[in-house]
Coordinates of N, CA and C in Angstrom, one line a residue:
M5 N 50.9 13.2 -24.6 CA 50.5 14.2 -23.7 C 49.2 13.7 -23.0
K6 N 49.2 13.8 -21.7 CA 48.1 13.4 -20.9 C 47.2 14.6 -20.6
A7 N 45.9 14.3 -20.7 CA 44.9 15.4 -20.3 C 44.3 15.0 -18.9
V8 N 44.4 16.0 -18.0 CA 43.9 15.7 -16.7 C 42.7 16.7 -16.4
A9 N 41.6 16.1 -16.0 CA 40.4 16.9 -15.7 C 40.4 17.2 -14.2
V10 N 40.2 18.5 -13.8 CA 40.2 18.9 -12.5 C 38.9 19.5 -12.2
V11 N 38.2 19.1 -11.2 CA 36.9 19.6 -10.8 C 37.1 20.4 -9.5
A12 N 36.8 21.6 -9.5 CA 37.0 22.4 -8.3 C 35.6 22.6 -7.6
A13 N 35.6 22.4 -6.3 CA 34.4 22.5 -5.5 C 34.7 23.5 -4.4
P14 N 33.7 24.3 -4.0 CA 33.9 25.1 -2.9 C 34.2 24.4 -1.6
Q15 N 34.9 24.9 -0.7 CA 35.2 24.2 0.6 C 33.9 24.0 1.4
G16 N 33.7 22.8 1.9 CA 32.5 22.5 2.6 C 31.3 22.1 1.7
G17 N 31.5 22.1 0.4 CA 30.5 21.8 -0.5 C 30.2 20.3 -0.7
E18 N 31.1 19.4 -0.2 CA 31.0 18.0 -0.4 C 29.8 17.5 0.5
F19 N 29.4 16.3 0.2 CA 28.3 15.7 1.0 C 29.0 15.2 2.3
G20 N 28.6 15.8 3.4 CA 29.2 15.5 4.7 C 28.9 14.1 5.2
G21 N 29.6 13.7 6.2 CA 29.5 12.3 6.8 C 28.1 12.1 7.3
W22 N 27.4 13.1 7.9 CA 26.1 12.8 8.4 C 25.1 12.6 7.2
G23 N 25.4 13.2 6.1 CA 24.5 13.0 4.9 C 24.4 11.5 4.5
W24 N 25.6 10.9 4.5 CA 25.6 9.5 4.1 C 24.9 8.6 5.1
W25 N 25.0 9.0 6.4 CA 24.2 8.2 7.4 C 22.7 8.4 7.2
G26 N 22.3 9.6 6.9 CA 20.9 9.9 6.7 C 20.4 9.2 5.5
L27 N 21.1 9.2 4.4 CA 20.7 8.5 3.2 C 20.7 7.0 3.4
G28 N 21.6 6.5 4.2 CA 21.6 5.0 4.5 C 20.4 4.7 5.3
A29 N 20.1 5.5 6.3 CA 18.9 5.2 7.2 C 17.6 5.2 6.4
V30 N 17.5 6.2 5.5 CA 16.3 6.2 4.6 C 16.2 4.9 3.8
G31 N 17.3 4.5 3.2 CA 17.4 3.3 2.4 C 17.0 2.1 3.2
V32 N 17.5 2.0 4.4 CA 17.2 0.8 5.3 C 15.7 0.8 5.6
L33 N 15.2 2.0 6.0 CA 13.7 2.0 6.3 C 12.9 1.6 5.1
W34 N 13.3 2.0 3.9 CA 12.6 1.7 2.7 C 12.6 0.2 2.4
L35 N 13.8 -0.4 2.6 CA 14.0 -1.9 2.4 C 13.1 -2.6 3.5
L36 N 13.1 -2.2 4.7 CA 12.3 -2.8 5.7 C 10.8 -2.7 5.4
S37 N 10.3 -1.6 4.9 CA 8.9 -1.5 4.5 C 8.6 -2.4 3.3
V38 N 9.4 -2.6 2.4 CA 9.2 -3.5 1.3 C 9.2 -5.0 1.8
F39 N 10.1 -5.3 2.7 CA 10.2 -6.6 3.3 C 8.9 -6.9 4.1
F40 N 8.4 -6.0 4.9 CA 7.3 -6.3 5.7 C 6.0 -6.4 4.9
S41 N 5.9 -5.6 3.8 CA 4.7 -5.8 2.9 C 4.8 -7.1 2.2
F42 N 6.0 -7.6 1.8 CA 6.1 -8.9 1.2 C 5.8 -10.0 2.3
L43 N 6.2 -9.8 3.5 CA 5.9 -10.8 4.6 C 4.4 -10.9 4.8
D44 N 3.7 -9.8 4.8 CA 2.2 -9.9 4.9 C 1.6 -10.9 3.9
G45 N 2.0 -10.6 2.6 CA 1.5 -11.5 1.5 C 2.0 -12.9 1.6
W46 N 3.2 -13.1 2.1 CA 3.8 -14.4 2.3 C 3.0 -15.2 3.3
K47 N 2.6 -14.6 4.4 CA 1.8 -15.3 5.4 C 0.4 -15.6 4.9
M48 N -0.2 -14.7 4.1 CA -1.5 -14.9 3.7 C -1.7 -16.0 2.6
R49 N -0.6 -16.3 1.9 CA -0.7 -17.3 0.8 C -1.1 -18.6 1.3
K50 N -1.0 -19.0 2.6 CA -1.4 -20.3 3.1 C -2.9 -20.3 3.3
H51 N -3.6 -19.2 3.4 CA -5.0 -19.1 3.7 C -5.8 -19.4 2.4
S52 N -7.0 -20.0 2.6 CA -7.8 -20.2 1.4 C -8.5 -18.9 1.0
F53 N -9.2 -18.9 -0.1 CA -9.9 -17.8 -0.7 C -10.9 -17.2 0.3
E54 N -11.7 -18.1 1.0 CA -12.7 -17.7 1.9 C -12.1 -17.1 3.1
E55 N -10.9 -17.6 3.6 CA -10.3 -17.0 4.8 C -9.7 -15.6 4.4
Q56 N -9.2 -15.5 3.2 CA -8.7 -14.2 2.8 C -9.8 -13.2 2.7
V57 N -11.0 -13.6 2.2 CA -12.2 -12.7 2.2 C -12.5 -12.3 3.6
E58 N -12.5 -13.1 4.5 CA -12.8 -12.8 5.9 C -11.8 -11.7 6.4
V59 N -10.5 -12.0 6.2 CA -9.5 -11.0 6.6 C -9.7 -9.7 5.9
F60 N -10.0 -9.7 4.6 CA -10.3 -8.5 3.8 C -11.4 -7.7 4.4
L61 N -12.5 -8.4 4.7 CA -13.7 -7.7 5.3 C -13.4 -7.1 6.7
E62 N -12.6 -7.9 7.5 CA -12.2 -7.4 8.8 C -11.3 -6.1 8.7
D63 N -10.4 -6.2 7.7 CA -9.5 -5.0 7.5 C -10.3 -3.8 7.0
L64 N -11.3 -4.1 6.1 CA -12.2 -3.1 5.6 C -13.0 -2.4 6.7
R65 N -13.5 -3.2 7.6 CA -14.3 -2.6 8.7 C -13.5 -1.9 9.7
T66 N -12.3 -2.3 10.0 CA -11.5 -1.8 11.1 C -10.3 -0.9 10.6
G67 N -10.2 -0.7 9.3 CA -9.0 0.0 8.7 C -9.0 1.5 9.1
A68 N -7.8 2.0 9.2 CA -7.7 3.4 9.5 C -8.2 4.3 8.4
V69 N -9.0 5.3 8.7 CA -9.6 6.2 7.7 C -8.6 7.3 7.5
T70 N -8.3 7.6 6.2 CA -7.5 8.8 5.9 C -8.3 10.0 6.0
R71 N -7.6 11.2 5.9 CA -8.3 12.4 6.0 C -9.3 12.7 5.0
R72 N -9.2 12.0 3.9 CA -10.3 12.1 2.8 C -11.4 11.1 3.0
G73 N -11.3 10.3 4.0 CA -12.4 9.4 4.3 C -12.2 8.0 3.6
H74 N -11.0 7.7 3.1 CA -10.8 6.4 2.4 C -10.1 5.5 3.4
I75 N -10.3 4.2 3.1 CA -9.6 3.1 3.9 C -8.6 2.6 2.9
R76 N -7.4 2.6 3.2 CA -6.3 2.2 2.3 C -5.9 0.8 2.7
L77 N -6.0 -0.1 1.7 CA -5.5 -1.5 1.9 C -4.5 -1.9 0.8
N78 N -3.5 -2.7 1.2 CA -2.5 -3.1 0.3 C -2.9 -4.4 -0.4
P79 N -3.0 -4.4 -1.7 CA -3.4 -5.6 -2.5 C -2.5 -6.7 -2.4
L80 N -1.2 -6.5 -2.1 CA -0.2 -7.5 -2.0 C -0.5 -8.5 -0.8
K81 N -1.2 -8.0 0.2 CA -1.5 -8.8 1.3 C -2.5 -9.9 1.0
Y82 N -3.4 -9.6 0.1 CA -4.5 -10.6 -0.3 C -4.1 -11.3 -1.6
T83 N -3.4 -12.4 -1.5 CA -2.7 -13.0 -2.6 C -3.8 -13.7 -3.5
K84 N -4.9 -14.1 -3.0 CA -5.9 -14.8 -3.8 C -7.0 -14.0 -4.3
L85 N -7.1 -12.7 -3.9 CA -8.2 -11.8 -4.3 C -7.7 -11.0 -5.4
T86 N -8.6 -10.9 -6.4 CA -8.3 -10.0 -7.6 C -9.0 -8.7 -7.3
E87 N -8.7 -7.8 -8.2 CA -9.4 -6.5 -8.1 C -10.9 -6.6 -8.2
K88 N -11.3 -7.5 -9.1 CA -12.8 -7.7 -9.3 C -13.4 -8.3 -8.1
D89 N -12.7 -9.3 -7.5 CA -13.2 -9.9 -6.2 C -13.4 -8.8 -5.1
A90 N -12.3 -8.0 -5.0 CA -12.4 -6.9 -4.0 C -13.5 -5.9 -4.2
D91 N -13.7 -5.6 -5.5 CA -14.8 -4.6 -5.8 C -16.1 -5.3 -5.5
R92 N -16.3 -6.5 -5.8 CA -17.6 -7.2 -5.6 C -17.9 -7.3 -4.1
I93 N -16.9 -7.7 -3.4 CA -17.1 -7.9 -1.9 C -17.3 -6.6 -1.2
A94 N -16.6 -5.6 -1.6 CA -16.8 -4.2 -1.0 C -18.2 -3.7 -1.4
E95 N -18.6 -3.9 -2.6 CA -19.9 -3.4 -3.0 C -21.0 -4.1 -2.2
E96 N -20.8 -5.4 -1.9 CA -21.8 -6.1 -1.1 C -21.9 -5.6 0.3
T97 N -20.9 -5.0 0.8 CA -20.9 -4.5 2.2 C -21.1 -2.9 2.2
G98 N -21.3 -2.3 1.1 CA -21.6 -0.9 1.0 C -20.5 0.0 0.8
Y99 N -19.3 -0.5 0.4 CA -18.2 0.4 0.1 C -18.0 0.5 -1.4
H100 N -17.3 1.5 -1.8 CA -16.9 1.7 -3.2 C -15.4 1.9 -3.3
R101 N -14.9 1.5 -4.4 CA -13.4 1.6 -4.5 C -13.1 2.7 -5.5
Q102 N -12.1 3.5 -5.1 CA -11.6 4.6 -6.0 C -10.6 3.9 -6.9
N103 N -10.8 4.2 -8.2 CA -10.0 3.5 -9.3 C -8.9 4.3 -9.9
F104 N -8.8 5.6 -9.5 CA -7.7 6.4 -10.1 C -6.9 7.1 -9.0
G105 N -5.6 7.3 -9.3 CA -4.7 8.0 -8.4 C -4.5 7.3 -7.1
T106 N -4.5 5.9 -7.1 CA -4.3 5.2 -5.9 C -2.9 4.7 -5.6
K107 N -2.0 4.9 -6.5 CA -0.6 4.5 -6.4 C -0.4 3.1 -6.0
G108 N -1.2 2.2 -6.6 CA -1.1 0.8 -6.4 C -1.8 0.2 -5.2
Q109 N -2.5 1.1 -4.4 CA -3.2 0.7 -3.2 C -4.7 0.5 -3.6
W110 N -5.4 -0.1 -2.7 CA -6.9 -0.2 -2.8 C -7.5 0.8 -1.9
L111 N -8.2 1.8 -2.4 CA -8.8 2.9 -1.6 C -10.3 2.6 -1.6
F112 N -10.9 2.4 -0.5 CA -12.3 2.2 -0.4 C -13.0 3.3 0.4
F113 N -14.2 3.7 0.1 CA -14.9 4.7 0.8 C -16.4 4.3 0.9
R114 N -17.1 4.7 1.9 CA -18.5 4.5 2.1 C -19.2 5.8 1.8
P115 N -20.0 5.9 0.7 CA -20.7 7.2 0.4 C -21.7 7.5 1.5
D116 N -21.9 8.9 1.6 CA -22.9 9.3 2.6 C -24.3 8.9 2.1
P117 N -25.1 8.5 3.0 CA -26.5 8.1 2.6 C -27.3 9.2 1.9
G118 N -27.1 10.4 2.2 CA -27.8 11.5 1.6 C -27.2 11.9 0.3
E119 N -26.0 11.5 -0.1 CA -25.4 11.9 -1.3 C -25.7 10.9 -2.4
E120 N -26.0 11.4 -3.6 CA -26.3 10.5 -4.7 C -25.1 10.3 -5.5
L121 N -24.9 9.0 -5.9 CA -23.7 8.7 -6.8 C -24.1 9.0 -8.2
K122 N -23.2 9.7 -8.9 CA -23.4 10.0 -10.3 C -22.6 9.2 -11.2

């Protein structure tokens, strides 16, 4: 005796053709973003430590500021800089790094001159 399982779904309840296209487009965009972040690091691997420090400082000075006042940098781009190097270099230029809730990114901010750090 064979047992057959039947799953009943309401009409129109299946994932439509446009849904697969949308899901595929999101997947392609995600893969492209991963590829381009890898490509940034791949290009930077040829630079010396001092050249990467200069690029890091330039990105720190000209980086887009988020609505919370942080400058977000991708650590994968700077292949020869460690977190400690980035902290030290940023401290020398007057920036501080947020260490929590960064989701793998480096978040730097410049404290207000009238505000005391605690």
